PDB file of C-alpha atoms in Angstrom:
ATOM      1  CA  UNK A   8      15.867  44.372 -25.100  1.00  0.00           C
ATOM      2  CA  UNK A   9      12.109  43.785 -25.283  1.00  0.00           C
ATOM      3  CA  UNK A  10      10.332  40.787 -26.775  1.00  0.00           C
ATOM      4  CA  UNK A  11       7.791  41.219 -29.553  1.00  0.00           C
ATOM      5  CA  UNK A  12       4.329  39.610 -29.298  1.00  0.00           C
ATOM      6  CA  UNK A  13       5.323  36.434 -31.110  1.00  0.00           C
ATOM      7  CA  UNK A  14       8.373  35.931 -28.920  1.00  0.00           C
ATOM      8  CA  UNK A  15       6.365  36.642 -25.736  1.00  0.00           C
ATOM      9  CA  UNK A  16       3.684  34.170 -26.785  1.00  0.00           C
ATOM     10  CA  UNK A  17       6.287  31.479 -27.574  1.00  0.00           C
ATOM     11  CA  UNK A  18       8.167  32.074 -24.315  1.00  0.00           C
ATOM     12  CA  UNK A  19       4.909  31.964 -22.310  1.00  0.00           C
ATOM     13  CA  UNK A  20       3.777  28.784 -24.051  1.00  0.00           C
ATOM     14  CA  UNK A  21       7.092  27.068 -23.264  1.00  0.00           C
ATOM     15  CA  UNK A  22       6.872  28.066 -19.595  1.00  0.00           C
ATOM     16  CA  UNK A  23       3.256  26.823 -19.313  1.00  0.00           C
ATOM     17  CA  UNK A  24       4.107  23.553 -21.059  1.00  0.00           C
ATOM     18  CA  UNK A  25       7.046  23.016 -18.683  1.00  0.00           C
ATOM     19  CA  UNK A  26       4.891  23.698 -15.604  1.00  0.00           C
ATOM     20  CA  UNK A  27       2.166  21.377 -16.922  1.00  0.00           C
ATOM     21  CA  UNK A  28       4.713  18.618 -17.598  1.00  0.00           C
ATOM     22  CA  UNK A  29       6.194  18.892 -14.104  1.00  0.00           C
ATOM     23  CA  UNK A  30       2.731  18.881 -12.491  1.00  0.00           C
ATOM     24  CA  UNK A  31       1.661  15.809 -14.482  1.00  0.00           C
ATOM     25  CA  UNK A  32       4.899  13.997 -13.737  1.00  0.00           C
ATOM     26  CA  UNK A  33       4.132  14.007 -10.006  1.00  0.00           C
ATOM     27  CA  UNK A  34       0.789  12.234 -10.499  1.00  0.00           C
ATOM     28  CA  UNK A  35       2.229   9.177 -12.248  1.00  0.00           C
ATOM     29  CA  UNK A  36       1.640   5.955 -10.285  1.00  0.00           C
ATOM     30  CA  UNK A  37       4.877   5.004  -8.548  1.00  0.00           C
ATOM     31  CA  UNK A  38       3.713   1.698  -7.033  1.00  0.00           C
ATOM     32  CA  UNK A  39       5.736  -1.262  -8.111  1.00  0.00           C
ATOM     33  CA  UNK A  40       4.347  -4.457  -9.604  1.00  0.00           C
ATOM     34  CA  UNK A  41       5.083  -7.919  -8.169  1.00  0.00           C
ATOM     35  CA  UNK A  42       3.728 -11.389  -8.855  1.00  0.00           C
ATOM     36  CA  UNK A  43       0.913 -12.989  -6.909  1.00  0.00           C
ATOM     37  CA  UNK A  44       2.316 -14.890  -3.936  1.00  0.00           C
ATOM     38  CA  UNK A  45       5.343 -12.614  -3.491  1.00  0.00           C
ATOM     39  CA  UNK A  46       5.802 -11.235   0.019  1.00  0.00           C
ATOM     40  CA  UNK A  47       6.006  -7.495   0.409  1.00  0.00           C
ATOM     41  CA  UNK A  48       6.550  -5.097   3.316  1.00  0.00           C
ATOM     42  CA  UNK A  49       4.314  -2.022   3.214  1.00  0.00           C
ATOM     43  CA  UNK A  50       4.002   0.919   5.580  1.00  0.00           C
ATOM     44  CA  UNK A  51       0.751   2.740   6.202  1.00  0.00           C
ATOM     45  CA  UNK A  52      -0.534   4.537   3.039  1.00  0.00           C
ATOM     46  CA  UNK A  53       1.805   2.555   0.750  1.00  0.00           C
ATOM     47  CA  UNK A  54       0.438   0.439  -2.086  1.00  0.00           C
ATOM     48  CA  UNK A  55       1.598  -2.204  -4.535  1.00  0.00           C
ATOM     49  CA  UNK A  56       0.261  -4.016  -7.608  1.00  0.00           C
ATOM     50  CA  UNK A  57       0.006  -7.810  -7.629  1.00  0.00           C
ATOM     51  CA  UNK A  58      -0.086  -9.456 -11.055  1.00  0.00           C
ATOM     52  CA  UNK A  59       1.453  -8.949 -14.480  1.00  0.00           C
ATOM     53  CA  UNK A  60       0.684  -5.237 -14.874  1.00  0.00           C
ATOM     54  CA  UNK A  61      -1.423  -2.396 -13.493  1.00  0.00           C
ATOM     55  CA  UNK A  62      -4.153  -2.919 -16.135  1.00  0.00           C
ATOM     56  CA  UNK A  63      -4.989  -6.524 -15.228  1.00  0.00           C
ATOM     57  CA  UNK A  64      -3.506  -6.739 -11.735  1.00  0.00           C
ATOM     58  CA  UNK A  65      -4.780  -6.048  -8.260  1.00  0.00           C
ATOM     59  CA  UNK A  66      -3.702  -2.980  -6.298  1.00  0.00           C
ATOM     60  CA  UNK A  67      -3.406  -3.359  -2.531  1.00  0.00           C
ATOM     61  CA  UNK A  68      -3.062  -0.338  -0.258  1.00  0.00           C
ATOM     62  CA  UNK A  69      -2.400  -0.318   3.488  1.00  0.00           C
ATOM     63  CA  UNK A  70      -4.922   2.142   4.891  1.00  0.00           C
ATOM     64  CA  UNK A  71      -4.092   1.701   8.567  1.00  0.00           C
ATOM     65  CA  UNK A  72      -1.899  -0.308  10.914  1.00  0.00           C
ATOM     66  CA  UNK A  73      -2.881  -0.441  14.599  1.00  0.00           C
ATOM     67  CA  UNK A  74      -0.803  -2.325  17.136  1.00  0.00           C
ATOM     68  CA  UNK A  75      -2.035  -2.982  20.664  1.00  0.00           C
ATOM     69  CA  UNK A  76       0.293  -5.934  21.343  1.00  0.00           C
ATOM     70  CA  UNK A  77       1.915  -6.015  24.761  1.00  0.00           C
ATOM     71  CA  UNK A  78       5.457  -4.582  24.532  1.00  0.00           C
ATOM     72  CA  UNK A  79       8.054  -7.332  24.811  1.00  0.00           C
ATOM     73  CA  UNK A  80       9.711  -5.714  27.863  1.00  0.00           C
ATOM     74  CA  UNK A  81       6.453  -5.372  29.863  1.00  0.00           C
ATOM     75  CA  UNK A  82       4.218  -7.859  31.690  1.00  0.00           C
ATOM     76  CA  UNK A  83       0.615  -7.469  30.506  1.00  0.00           C
ATOM     77  CA  UNK A  84      -2.720  -9.035  31.352  1.00  0.00           C
ATOM     78  CA  UNK A  85      -3.749  -9.176  27.673  1.00  0.00           C
ATOM     79  CA  UNK A  86      -1.437 -10.067  24.785  1.00  0.00           C
ATOM     80  CA  UNK A  87      -3.100  -7.538  22.448  1.00  0.00           C
ATOM     81  CA  UNK A  88      -3.174  -7.734  18.656  1.00  0.00           C
ATOM     82  CA  UNK A  89      -1.954  -6.000  15.531  1.00  0.00           C
ATOM     83  CA  UNK A  90      -4.547  -5.060  12.908  1.00  0.00           C
ATOM     84  CA  UNK A  91      -4.011  -4.098   9.278  1.00  0.00           C
ATOM     85  CA  UNK A  92      -6.746  -2.435   7.232  1.00  0.00           C
ATOM     86  CA  UNK A  93      -6.217  -2.954   3.488  1.00  0.00           C
ATOM     87  CA  UNK A  94      -7.979  -1.721   0.384  1.00  0.00           C
ATOM     88  CA  UNK A  95      -7.871  -4.045  -2.638  1.00  0.00           C
ATOM     89  CA  UNK A  96      -8.773  -2.451  -5.997  1.00  0.00           C
ATOM     90  CA  UNK A  97      -9.193  -3.977  -9.443  1.00  0.00           C
ATOM     91  CA  UNK A  98     -10.542  -1.771 -12.252  1.00  0.00           C
ATOM     92  CA  UNK A  99     -13.798  -0.286 -10.874  1.00  0.00           C
ATOM     93  CA  UNK A 100     -14.301  -2.807  -8.040  1.00  0.00           C
ATOM     94  CA  UNK A 101     -12.801  -2.560  -4.543  1.00  0.00           C
ATOM     95  CA  UNK A 102     -13.048  -4.236  -1.158  1.00  0.00           C
ATOM     96  CA  UNK A 103     -11.825  -3.377   2.352  1.00  0.00           C
ATOM     97  CA  UNK A 104      -9.936  -6.140   4.134  1.00  0.00           C
ATOM     98  CA  UNK A 105      -9.172  -6.383   7.839  1.00  0.00           C
ATOM     99  CA  UNK A 106      -6.450  -8.801   8.928  1.00  0.00           C
ATOM    100  CA  UNK A 107      -5.216  -9.409  12.478  1.00  0.00           C
ATOM    101  CA  UNK A 108      -2.054 -10.811  14.046  1.00  0.00           C
ATOM    102  CA  UNK A 109      -2.842 -12.429  17.403  1.00  0.00           C
ATOM    103  CA  UNK A 110       0.294 -13.286  19.447  1.00  0.00           C
ATOM    104  CA  UNK A 111      -1.593 -16.082  21.238  1.00  0.00           C
ATOM    105  CA  UNK A 112      -2.239 -17.848  17.903  1.00  0.00           C
ATOM    106  CA  UNK A 113       0.418 -20.511  17.280  1.00  0.00           C
ATOM    107  CA  UNK A 114       0.707 -19.772  13.564  1.00  0.00           C
ATOM    108  CA  UNK A 115       0.332 -15.963  13.840  1.00  0.00           C
ATOM    109  CA  UNK A 116      -0.756 -15.690  10.188  1.00  0.00           C
ATOM    110  CA  UNK A 117      -4.166 -14.321   9.259  1.00  0.00           C
ATOM    111  CA  UNK A 118      -5.804 -15.143   5.925  1.00  0.00           C
ATOM    112  CA  UNK A 119      -8.888 -13.765   4.257  1.00  0.00           C
ATOM    113  CA  UNK A 120     -10.606 -14.944   1.058  1.00  0.00           C
ATOM    114  CA  UNK A 121     -12.239 -12.282  -1.113  1.00  0.00           C
ATOM    115  CA  UNK A 122     -13.663 -11.812  -4.614  1.00  0.00           C
ATOM    116  CA  UNK A 123     -13.214  -8.910  -7.041  1.00  0.00           C
ATOM    117  CA  UNK A 124     -14.586  -8.830 -10.595  1.00  0.00           C
ATOM    118  CA  UNK A 125     -15.552 -12.524 -10.358  1.00  0.00           C
ATOM    119  CA  UNK A 126     -11.963 -13.506  -9.478  1.00  0.00           C
ATOM    120  CA  UNK A 127     -11.073 -15.184  -6.186  1.00  0.00           C
ATOM    121  CA  UNK A 128      -8.134 -14.051  -4.073  1.00  0.00           C
ATOM    122  CA  UNK A 129      -6.619 -14.790  -0.687  1.00  0.00           C
ATOM    123  CA  UNK A 130      -4.809 -12.148   1.383  1.00  0.00           C
ATOM    124  CA  UNK A 131      -2.216 -13.354   3.897  1.00  0.00           C
ATOM    125  CA  UNK A 132      -0.793 -11.212   6.701  1.00  0.00           C
ATOM    126  CA  UNK A 133       2.467 -12.682   8.033  1.00  0.00           C
ATOM    127  CA  UNK A 134       3.677 -10.012  10.450  1.00  0.00           C
ATOM    128  CA  UNK A 135       3.468  -6.467  11.715  1.00  0.00           C
ATOM    129  CA  UNK A 136       6.892  -5.133  12.645  1.00  0.00           C
ATOM    130  CA  UNK A 137       8.670  -3.909  14.602  1.00  0.00           C
ATOM    131  CA  UNK A 138       7.281  -5.709  17.626  1.00  0.00           C
ATOM    132  CA  UNK A 139       6.431  -3.090  20.267  1.00  0.00           C
ATOM    133  CA  UNK A 140       8.707  -2.353  23.210  1.00  0.00           C
ATOM    134  CA  UNK A 141       9.075   0.616  25.547  1.00  0.00           C
ATOM    135  CA  UNK A 142      12.476   1.710  24.226  1.00  0.00           C
ATOM    136  CA  UNK A 143      11.568   2.536  20.634  1.00  0.00           C
ATOM    137  CA  UNK A 144       8.377   2.941  18.675  1.00  0.00           C
ATOM    138  CA  UNK A 145       9.373   2.927  15.018  1.00  0.00           C
ATOM    139  CA  UNK A 146       7.129   3.168  11.987  1.00  0.00           C
ATOM    140  CA  UNK A 147       5.072   0.007  11.550  1.00  0.00           C
ATOM    141  CA  UNK A 148       5.058  -2.083   8.408  1.00  0.00           C
ATOM    142  CA  UNK A 149       3.005  -5.104   7.400  1.00  0.00           C
ATOM    143  CA  UNK A 150       4.417  -8.189   5.670  1.00  0.00           C
ATOM    144  CA  UNK A 151       1.749  -9.599   3.377  1.00  0.00           C
ATOM    145  CA  UNK A 152       0.940 -11.249   0.073  1.00  0.00           C
ATOM    146  CA  UNK A 153      -2.048 -11.923  -2.153  1.00  0.00           C
ATOM    147  CA  UNK A 154      -2.720 -15.217  -3.938  1.00  0.00           C
ATOM    148  CA  UNK A 155      -5.001 -15.597  -6.945  1.00  0.00           C
ATOM    149  CA  UNK A 156      -7.364 -18.599  -6.803  1.00  0.00           C
ATOM    150  CA  UNK A 157      -9.234 -20.247  -9.662  1.00  0.00           C
TER     151      UNK A 157
END
């Protein structure tokens, strides 16, 4: 059985529409939205929205996590540090943020004030985990939050 021109056109259109729908579906933003001040754990290249929604909120992405801290089962001369490079984006404005965890610091929390679209924010880095050791080197994640200031 052969299809006539109208049937072939209809069948082809349905296939193209299905392929287009599947391709578009993969580009939908899958980041979740949380309130300002909520702690979140993000791995490298992951992102999240702080605020009420993705239209008025602030997107934060972890660009890079580097960890040179001395492994806990080794004696080192230098304690090292863990650094997290973030990108904060709001509408058309963005800023790169660099936060550091220093094991010699008593509080071990790094904060950084920044401004986007005339709004003031504060980024807080609480931890980079897992702490290094010689037995396992798992994927790193950063525990952080963003506060909105007036």
